[in-house]
Tab-separated table of N, CA and C and ligand atoms in Angstrom:
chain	number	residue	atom	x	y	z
A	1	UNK	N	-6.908	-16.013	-16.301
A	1	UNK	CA	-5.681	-15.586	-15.621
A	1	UNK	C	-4.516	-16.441	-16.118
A	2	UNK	N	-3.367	-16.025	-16.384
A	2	UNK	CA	-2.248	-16.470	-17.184
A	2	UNK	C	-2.058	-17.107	-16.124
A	3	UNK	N	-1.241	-18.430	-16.171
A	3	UNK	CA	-0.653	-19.704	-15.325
A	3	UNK	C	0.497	-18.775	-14.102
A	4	UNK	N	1.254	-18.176	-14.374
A	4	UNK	CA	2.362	-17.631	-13.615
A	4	UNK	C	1.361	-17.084	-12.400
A	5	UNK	N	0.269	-16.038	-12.606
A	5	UNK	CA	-0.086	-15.165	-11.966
A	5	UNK	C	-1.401	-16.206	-10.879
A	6	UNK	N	-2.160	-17.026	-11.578
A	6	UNK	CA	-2.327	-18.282	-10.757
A	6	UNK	C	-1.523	-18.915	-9.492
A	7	UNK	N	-0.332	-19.486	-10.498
A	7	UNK	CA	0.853	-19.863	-9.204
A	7	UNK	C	0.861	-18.685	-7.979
A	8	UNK	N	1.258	-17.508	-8.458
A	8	UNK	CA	1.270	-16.507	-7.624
A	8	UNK	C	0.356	-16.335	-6.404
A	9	UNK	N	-1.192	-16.563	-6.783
A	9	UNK	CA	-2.025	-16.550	-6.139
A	9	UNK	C	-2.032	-17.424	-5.123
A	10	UNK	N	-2.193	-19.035	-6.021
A	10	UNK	CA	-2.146	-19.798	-5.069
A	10	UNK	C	-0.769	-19.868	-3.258
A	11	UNK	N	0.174	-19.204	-3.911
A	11	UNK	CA	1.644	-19.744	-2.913
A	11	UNK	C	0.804	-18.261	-2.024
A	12	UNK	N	0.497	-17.702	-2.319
A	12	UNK	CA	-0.071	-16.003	-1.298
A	12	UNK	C	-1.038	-16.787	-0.842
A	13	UNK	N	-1.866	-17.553	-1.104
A	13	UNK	CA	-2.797	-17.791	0.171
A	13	UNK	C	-2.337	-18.861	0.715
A	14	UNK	N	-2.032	-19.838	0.235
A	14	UNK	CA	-0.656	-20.602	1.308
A	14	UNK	C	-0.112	-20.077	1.908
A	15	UNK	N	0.592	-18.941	1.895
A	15	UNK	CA	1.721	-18.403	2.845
A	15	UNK	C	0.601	-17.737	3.502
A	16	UNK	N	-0.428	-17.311	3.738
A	16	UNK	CA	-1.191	-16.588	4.427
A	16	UNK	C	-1.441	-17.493	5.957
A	17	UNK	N	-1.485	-18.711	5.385
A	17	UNK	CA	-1.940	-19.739	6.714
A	17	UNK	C	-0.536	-19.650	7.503
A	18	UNK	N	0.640	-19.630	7.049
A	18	UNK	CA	2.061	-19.506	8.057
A	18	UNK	C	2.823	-18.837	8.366
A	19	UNK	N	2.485	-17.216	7.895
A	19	UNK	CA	3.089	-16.086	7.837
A	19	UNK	C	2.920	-15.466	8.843
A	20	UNK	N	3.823	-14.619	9.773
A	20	UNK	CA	3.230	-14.011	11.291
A	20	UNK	C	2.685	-12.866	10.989
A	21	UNK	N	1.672	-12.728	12.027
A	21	UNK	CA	0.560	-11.460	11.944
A	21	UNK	C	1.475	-10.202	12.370
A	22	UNK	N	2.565	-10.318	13.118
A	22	UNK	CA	2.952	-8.711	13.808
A	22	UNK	C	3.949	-8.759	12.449
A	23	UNK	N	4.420	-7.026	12.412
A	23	UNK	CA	5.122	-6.627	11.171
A	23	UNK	C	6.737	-6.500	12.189
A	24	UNK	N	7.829	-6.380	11.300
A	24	UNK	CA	8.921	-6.005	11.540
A	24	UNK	C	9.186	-4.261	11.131
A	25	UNK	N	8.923	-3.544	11.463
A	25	UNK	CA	8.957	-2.054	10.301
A	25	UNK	C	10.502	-2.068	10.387
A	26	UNK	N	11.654	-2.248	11.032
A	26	UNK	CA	12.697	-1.841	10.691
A	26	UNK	C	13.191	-2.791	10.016
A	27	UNK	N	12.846	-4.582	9.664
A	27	UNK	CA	12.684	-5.117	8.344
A	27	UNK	C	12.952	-5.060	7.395
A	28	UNK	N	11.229	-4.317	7.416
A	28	UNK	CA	10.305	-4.200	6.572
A	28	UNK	C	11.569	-2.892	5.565
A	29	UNK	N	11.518	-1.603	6.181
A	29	UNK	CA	12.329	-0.697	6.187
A	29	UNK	C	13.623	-0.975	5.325
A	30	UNK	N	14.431	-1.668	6.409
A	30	UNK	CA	15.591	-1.961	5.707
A	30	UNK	C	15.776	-2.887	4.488
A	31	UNK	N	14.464	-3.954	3.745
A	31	UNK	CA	14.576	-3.982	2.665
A	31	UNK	C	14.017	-3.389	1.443
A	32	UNK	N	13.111	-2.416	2.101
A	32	UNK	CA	12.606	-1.261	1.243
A	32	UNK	C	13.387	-0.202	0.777
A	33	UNK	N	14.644	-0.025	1.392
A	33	UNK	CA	15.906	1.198	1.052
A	33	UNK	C	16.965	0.108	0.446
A	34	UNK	N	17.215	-1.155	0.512
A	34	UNK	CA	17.547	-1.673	0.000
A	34	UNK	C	16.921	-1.491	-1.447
A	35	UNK	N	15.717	-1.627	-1.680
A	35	UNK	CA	15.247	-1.844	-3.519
A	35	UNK	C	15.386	-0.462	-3.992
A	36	UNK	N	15.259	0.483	-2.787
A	36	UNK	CA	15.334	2.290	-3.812
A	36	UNK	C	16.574	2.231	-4.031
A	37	UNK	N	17.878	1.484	-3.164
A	37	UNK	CA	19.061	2.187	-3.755
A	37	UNK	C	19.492	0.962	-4.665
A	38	UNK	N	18.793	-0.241	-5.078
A	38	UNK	CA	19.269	-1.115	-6.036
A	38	UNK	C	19.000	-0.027	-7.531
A	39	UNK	N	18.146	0.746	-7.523
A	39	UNK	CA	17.924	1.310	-8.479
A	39	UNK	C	18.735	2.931	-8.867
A	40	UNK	N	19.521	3.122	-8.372
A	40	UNK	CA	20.723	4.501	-7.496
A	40	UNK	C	21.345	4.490	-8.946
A	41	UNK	N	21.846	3.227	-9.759
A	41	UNK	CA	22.762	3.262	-10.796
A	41	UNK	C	21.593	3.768	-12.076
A	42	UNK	N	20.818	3.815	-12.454
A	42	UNK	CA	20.140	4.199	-13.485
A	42	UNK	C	19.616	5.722	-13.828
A	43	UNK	N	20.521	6.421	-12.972
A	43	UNK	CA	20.706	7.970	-13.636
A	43	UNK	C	19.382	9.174	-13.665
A	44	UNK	N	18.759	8.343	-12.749
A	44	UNK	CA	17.345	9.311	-11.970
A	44	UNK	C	17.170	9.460	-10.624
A	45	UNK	N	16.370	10.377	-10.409
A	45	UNK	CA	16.591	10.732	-8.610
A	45	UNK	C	16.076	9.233	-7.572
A	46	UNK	N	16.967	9.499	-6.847
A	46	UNK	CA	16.342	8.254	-5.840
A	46	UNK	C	15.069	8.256	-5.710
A	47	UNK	N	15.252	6.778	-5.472
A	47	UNK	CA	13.305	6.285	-5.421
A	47	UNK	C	12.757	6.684	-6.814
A	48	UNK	N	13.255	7.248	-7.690
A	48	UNK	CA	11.896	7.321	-9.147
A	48	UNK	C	11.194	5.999	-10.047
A	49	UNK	N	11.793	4.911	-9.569
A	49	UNK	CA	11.255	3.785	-10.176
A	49	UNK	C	10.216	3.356	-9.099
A	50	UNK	N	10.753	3.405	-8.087
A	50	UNK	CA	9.769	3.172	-6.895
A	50	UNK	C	8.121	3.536	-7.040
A	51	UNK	N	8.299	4.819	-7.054
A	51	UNK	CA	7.473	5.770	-6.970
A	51	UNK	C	7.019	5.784	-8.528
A	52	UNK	N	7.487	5.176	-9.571
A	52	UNK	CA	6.195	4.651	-10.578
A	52	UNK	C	5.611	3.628	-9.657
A	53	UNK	N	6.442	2.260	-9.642
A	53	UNK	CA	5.527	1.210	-8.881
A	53	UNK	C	4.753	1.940	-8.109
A	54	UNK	N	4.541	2.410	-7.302
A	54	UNK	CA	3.583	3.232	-5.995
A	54	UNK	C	2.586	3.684	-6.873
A	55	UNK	N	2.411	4.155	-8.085
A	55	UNK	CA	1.674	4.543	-8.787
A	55	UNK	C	0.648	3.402	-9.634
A	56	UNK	N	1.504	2.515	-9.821
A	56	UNK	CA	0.763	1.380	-10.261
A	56	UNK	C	-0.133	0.485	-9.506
A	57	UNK	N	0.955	0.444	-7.781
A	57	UNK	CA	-0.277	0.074	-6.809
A	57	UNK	C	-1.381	1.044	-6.652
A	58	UNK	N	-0.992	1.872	-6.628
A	58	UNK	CA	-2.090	2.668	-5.920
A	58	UNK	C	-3.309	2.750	-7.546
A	59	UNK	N	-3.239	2.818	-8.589
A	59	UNK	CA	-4.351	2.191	-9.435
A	59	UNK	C	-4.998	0.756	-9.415
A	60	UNK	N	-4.052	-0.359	-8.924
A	60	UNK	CA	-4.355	-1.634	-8.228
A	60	UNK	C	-5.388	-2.010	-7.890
A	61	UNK	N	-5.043	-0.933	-6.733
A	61	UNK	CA	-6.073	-1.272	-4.959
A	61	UNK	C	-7.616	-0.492	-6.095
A	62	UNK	N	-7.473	1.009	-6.881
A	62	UNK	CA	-8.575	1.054	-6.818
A	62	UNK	C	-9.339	0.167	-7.875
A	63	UNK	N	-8.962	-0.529	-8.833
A	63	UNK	CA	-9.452	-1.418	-9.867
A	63	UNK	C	-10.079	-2.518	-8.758
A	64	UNK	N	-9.489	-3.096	-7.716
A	64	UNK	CA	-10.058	-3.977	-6.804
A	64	UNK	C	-10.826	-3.381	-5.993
A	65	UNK	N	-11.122	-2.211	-5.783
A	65	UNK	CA	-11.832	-1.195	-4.887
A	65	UNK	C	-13.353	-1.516	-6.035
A	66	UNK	N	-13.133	-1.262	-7.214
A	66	UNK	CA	-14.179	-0.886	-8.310
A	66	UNK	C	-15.155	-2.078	-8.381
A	67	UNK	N	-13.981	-3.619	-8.383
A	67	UNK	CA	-14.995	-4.995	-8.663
A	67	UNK	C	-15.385	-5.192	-7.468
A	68	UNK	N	-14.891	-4.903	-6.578
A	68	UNK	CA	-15.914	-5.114	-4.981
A	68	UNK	C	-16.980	-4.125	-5.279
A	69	UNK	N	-17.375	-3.064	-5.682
A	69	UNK	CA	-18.567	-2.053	-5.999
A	69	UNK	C	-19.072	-2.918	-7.034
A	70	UNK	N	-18.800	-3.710	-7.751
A	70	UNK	CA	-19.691	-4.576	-8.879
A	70	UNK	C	-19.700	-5.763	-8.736
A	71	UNK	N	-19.728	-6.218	-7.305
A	71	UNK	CA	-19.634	-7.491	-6.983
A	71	UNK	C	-18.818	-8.127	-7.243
A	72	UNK	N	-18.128	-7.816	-8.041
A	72	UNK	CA	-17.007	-9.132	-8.451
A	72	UNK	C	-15.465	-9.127	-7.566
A	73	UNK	N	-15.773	-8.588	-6.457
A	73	UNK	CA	-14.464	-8.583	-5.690
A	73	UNK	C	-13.473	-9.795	-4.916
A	74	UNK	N	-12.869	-9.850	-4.932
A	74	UNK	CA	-12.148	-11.516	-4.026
A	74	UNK	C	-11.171	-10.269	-2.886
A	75	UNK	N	-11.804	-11.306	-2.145
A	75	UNK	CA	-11.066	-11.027	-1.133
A	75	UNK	C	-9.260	-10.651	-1.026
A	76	UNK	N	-8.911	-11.988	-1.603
A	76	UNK	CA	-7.801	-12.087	-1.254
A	76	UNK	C	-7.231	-11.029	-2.202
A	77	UNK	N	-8.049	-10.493	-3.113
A	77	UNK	CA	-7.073	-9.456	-4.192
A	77	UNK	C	-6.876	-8.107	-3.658
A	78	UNK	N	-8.117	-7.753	-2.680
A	78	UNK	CA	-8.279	-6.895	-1.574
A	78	UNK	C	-6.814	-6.863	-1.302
A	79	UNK	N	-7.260	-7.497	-0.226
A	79	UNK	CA	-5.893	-8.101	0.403
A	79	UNK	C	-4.554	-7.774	-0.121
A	80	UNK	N	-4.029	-8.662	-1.383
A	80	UNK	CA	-2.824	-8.320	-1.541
A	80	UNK	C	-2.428	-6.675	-2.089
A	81	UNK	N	-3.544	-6.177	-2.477
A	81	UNK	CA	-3.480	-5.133	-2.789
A	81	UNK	C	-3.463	-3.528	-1.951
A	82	UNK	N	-3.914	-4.194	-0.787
A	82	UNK	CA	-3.904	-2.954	0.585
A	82	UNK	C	-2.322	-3.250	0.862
A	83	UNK	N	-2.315	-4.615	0.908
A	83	UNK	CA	-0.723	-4.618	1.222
A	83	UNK	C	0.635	-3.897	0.715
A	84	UNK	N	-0.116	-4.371	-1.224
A	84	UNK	CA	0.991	-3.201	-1.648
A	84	UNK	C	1.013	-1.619	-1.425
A	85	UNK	N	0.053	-1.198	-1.592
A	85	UNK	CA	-0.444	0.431	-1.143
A	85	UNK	C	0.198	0.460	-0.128
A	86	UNK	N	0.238	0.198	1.705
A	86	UNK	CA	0.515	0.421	2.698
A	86	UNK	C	2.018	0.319	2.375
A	87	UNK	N	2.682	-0.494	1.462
A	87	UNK	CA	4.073	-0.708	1.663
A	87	UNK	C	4.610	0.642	0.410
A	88	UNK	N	3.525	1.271	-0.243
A	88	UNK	CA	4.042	2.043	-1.315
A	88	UNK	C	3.753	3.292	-0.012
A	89	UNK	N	3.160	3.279	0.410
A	89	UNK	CA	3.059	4.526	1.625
A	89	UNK	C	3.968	4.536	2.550
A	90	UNK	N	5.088	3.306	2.665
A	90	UNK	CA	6.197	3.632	3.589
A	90	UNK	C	7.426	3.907	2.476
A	91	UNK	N	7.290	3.785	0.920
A	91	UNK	CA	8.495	4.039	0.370
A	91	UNK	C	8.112	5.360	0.055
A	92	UNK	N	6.544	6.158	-0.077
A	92	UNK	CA	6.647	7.606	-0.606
A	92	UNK	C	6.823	8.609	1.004
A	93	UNK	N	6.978	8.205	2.196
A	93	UNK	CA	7.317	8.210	3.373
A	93	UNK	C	9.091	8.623	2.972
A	94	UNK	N	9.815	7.539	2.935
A	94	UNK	CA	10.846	7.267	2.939
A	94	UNK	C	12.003	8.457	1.568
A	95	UNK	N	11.009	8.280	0.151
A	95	UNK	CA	11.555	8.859	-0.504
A	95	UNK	C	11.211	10.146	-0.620
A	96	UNK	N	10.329	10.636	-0.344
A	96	UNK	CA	9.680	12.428	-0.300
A	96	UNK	C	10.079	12.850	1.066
A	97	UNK	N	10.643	11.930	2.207
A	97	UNK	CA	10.536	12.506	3.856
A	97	UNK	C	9.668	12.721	4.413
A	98	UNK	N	9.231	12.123	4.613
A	98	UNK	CA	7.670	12.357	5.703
A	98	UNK	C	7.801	11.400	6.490
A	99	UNK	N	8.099	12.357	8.053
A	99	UNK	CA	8.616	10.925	8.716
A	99	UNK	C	6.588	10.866	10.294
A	100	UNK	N	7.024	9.954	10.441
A	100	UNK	CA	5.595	9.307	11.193
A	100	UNK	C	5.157	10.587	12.138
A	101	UNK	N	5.753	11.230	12.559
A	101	UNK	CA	5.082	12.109	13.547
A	101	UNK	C	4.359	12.974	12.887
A	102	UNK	N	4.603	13.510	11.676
A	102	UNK	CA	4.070	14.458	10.649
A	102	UNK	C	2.819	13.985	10.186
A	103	UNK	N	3.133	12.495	9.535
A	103	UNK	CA	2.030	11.698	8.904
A	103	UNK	C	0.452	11.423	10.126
A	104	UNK	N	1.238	11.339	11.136
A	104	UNK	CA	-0.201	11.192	11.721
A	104	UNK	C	-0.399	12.505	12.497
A	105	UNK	N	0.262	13.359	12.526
A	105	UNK	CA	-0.405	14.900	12.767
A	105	UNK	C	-1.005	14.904	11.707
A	106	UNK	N	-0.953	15.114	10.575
A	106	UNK	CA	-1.503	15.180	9.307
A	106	UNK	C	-2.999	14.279	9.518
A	107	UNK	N	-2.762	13.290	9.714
A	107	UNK	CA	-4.341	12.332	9.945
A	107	UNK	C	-5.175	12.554	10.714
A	108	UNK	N	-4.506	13.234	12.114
A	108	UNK	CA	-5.009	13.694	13.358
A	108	UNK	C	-6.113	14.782	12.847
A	109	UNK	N	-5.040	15.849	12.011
A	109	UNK	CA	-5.840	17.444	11.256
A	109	UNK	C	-7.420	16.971	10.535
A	110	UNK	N	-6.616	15.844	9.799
A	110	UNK	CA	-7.544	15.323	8.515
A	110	UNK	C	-8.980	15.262	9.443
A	111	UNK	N	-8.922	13.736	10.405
A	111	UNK	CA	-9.762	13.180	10.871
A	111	UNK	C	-10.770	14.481	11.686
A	112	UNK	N	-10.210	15.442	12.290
A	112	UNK	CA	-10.655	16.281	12.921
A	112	UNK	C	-11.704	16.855	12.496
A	113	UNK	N	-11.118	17.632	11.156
A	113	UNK	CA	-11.961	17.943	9.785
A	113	UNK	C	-13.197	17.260	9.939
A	114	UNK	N	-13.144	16.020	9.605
A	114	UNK	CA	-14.145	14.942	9.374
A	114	UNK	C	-14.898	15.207	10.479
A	115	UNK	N	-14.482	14.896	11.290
A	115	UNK	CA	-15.296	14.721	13.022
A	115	UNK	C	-16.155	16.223	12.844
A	116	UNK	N	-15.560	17.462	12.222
A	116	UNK	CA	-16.286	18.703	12.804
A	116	UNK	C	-17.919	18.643	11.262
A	117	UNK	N	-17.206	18.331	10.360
A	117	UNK	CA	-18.111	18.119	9.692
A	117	UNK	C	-19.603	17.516	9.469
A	118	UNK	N	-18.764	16.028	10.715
A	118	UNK	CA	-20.547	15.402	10.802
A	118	UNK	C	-21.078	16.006	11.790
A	119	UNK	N	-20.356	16.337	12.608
A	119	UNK	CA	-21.138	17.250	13.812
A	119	UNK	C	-21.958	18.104	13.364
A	120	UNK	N	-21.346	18.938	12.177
A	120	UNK	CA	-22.138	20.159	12.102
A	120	UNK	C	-23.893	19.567	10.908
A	121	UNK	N	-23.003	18.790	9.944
A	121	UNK	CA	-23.880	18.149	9.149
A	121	UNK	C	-24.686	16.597	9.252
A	122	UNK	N	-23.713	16.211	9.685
A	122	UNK	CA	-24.645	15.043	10.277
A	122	UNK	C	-24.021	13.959	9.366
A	123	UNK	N	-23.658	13.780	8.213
A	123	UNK	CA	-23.448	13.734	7.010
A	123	UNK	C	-21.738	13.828	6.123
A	124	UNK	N	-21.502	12.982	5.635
A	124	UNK	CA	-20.325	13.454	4.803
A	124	UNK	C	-20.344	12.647	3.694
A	125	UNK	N	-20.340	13.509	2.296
A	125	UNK	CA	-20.870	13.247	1.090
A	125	UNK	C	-19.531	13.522	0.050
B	201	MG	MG1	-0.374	-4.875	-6.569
């Protein structure tokens, strides 16, 4: 691991021991529309740089998804990596419109699905 990305590591699990557990979402929020519209001057639709990054987390989490299936997982990479996903799920929220009541009707439908499935099968494959 290159020295920078080390440092990195190390100050994230340091800050893990002093960082507060409850979230701020309107924060959180307001510096997340802050970084989509830092990017407003570069002549593509709002949020499109974003929403590469979101793309890059979301291959992230599953490369750390893959070495936990081959044992070689760390925790803490888990970790920082659900973090980015969950925070790329409030900017593709934010930049596509999907606001929370939708998103968890949507989960509500999903989960339902699921629920009727093992009922009927016992099973979900
Ligand atoms: Mg990441």
């Amino acid at each position: 691991m290159e020295k920078e990305k080390i440092l990195d590591r190390e100050k994230f699990i340091s800050q893990l021991n002093t960082t507060e557990k409850d979230i701020d979402k309107s924060w959180i929020m307001d510096v997340l529309r802050k970084s989509i519209d830092s990017n407003l001057h570069d002549g593509n639709p709002r949020g499109h740089r974003n929403l590469i990054i979101v793309m890059e987390e979301l291959s992230e989490l599953s490369k750390e998804i893959s070495k936990q299936l081959r044992d070689k997982g760390d925790q803490y990479n888990i970790l920082e990596e659900l973090a980015d996903v969950q925070l790329g799920i409030y900017y593709v929220q934010e930049i596509c419109g999907v606001n929370n009541d939708d998103l968890h009707k949507a989960m509500n439908i999903k989960m339902r699905r699921l629920g009727e499935v093992l009922e009927e099968k016992g099973k979900y494959q």
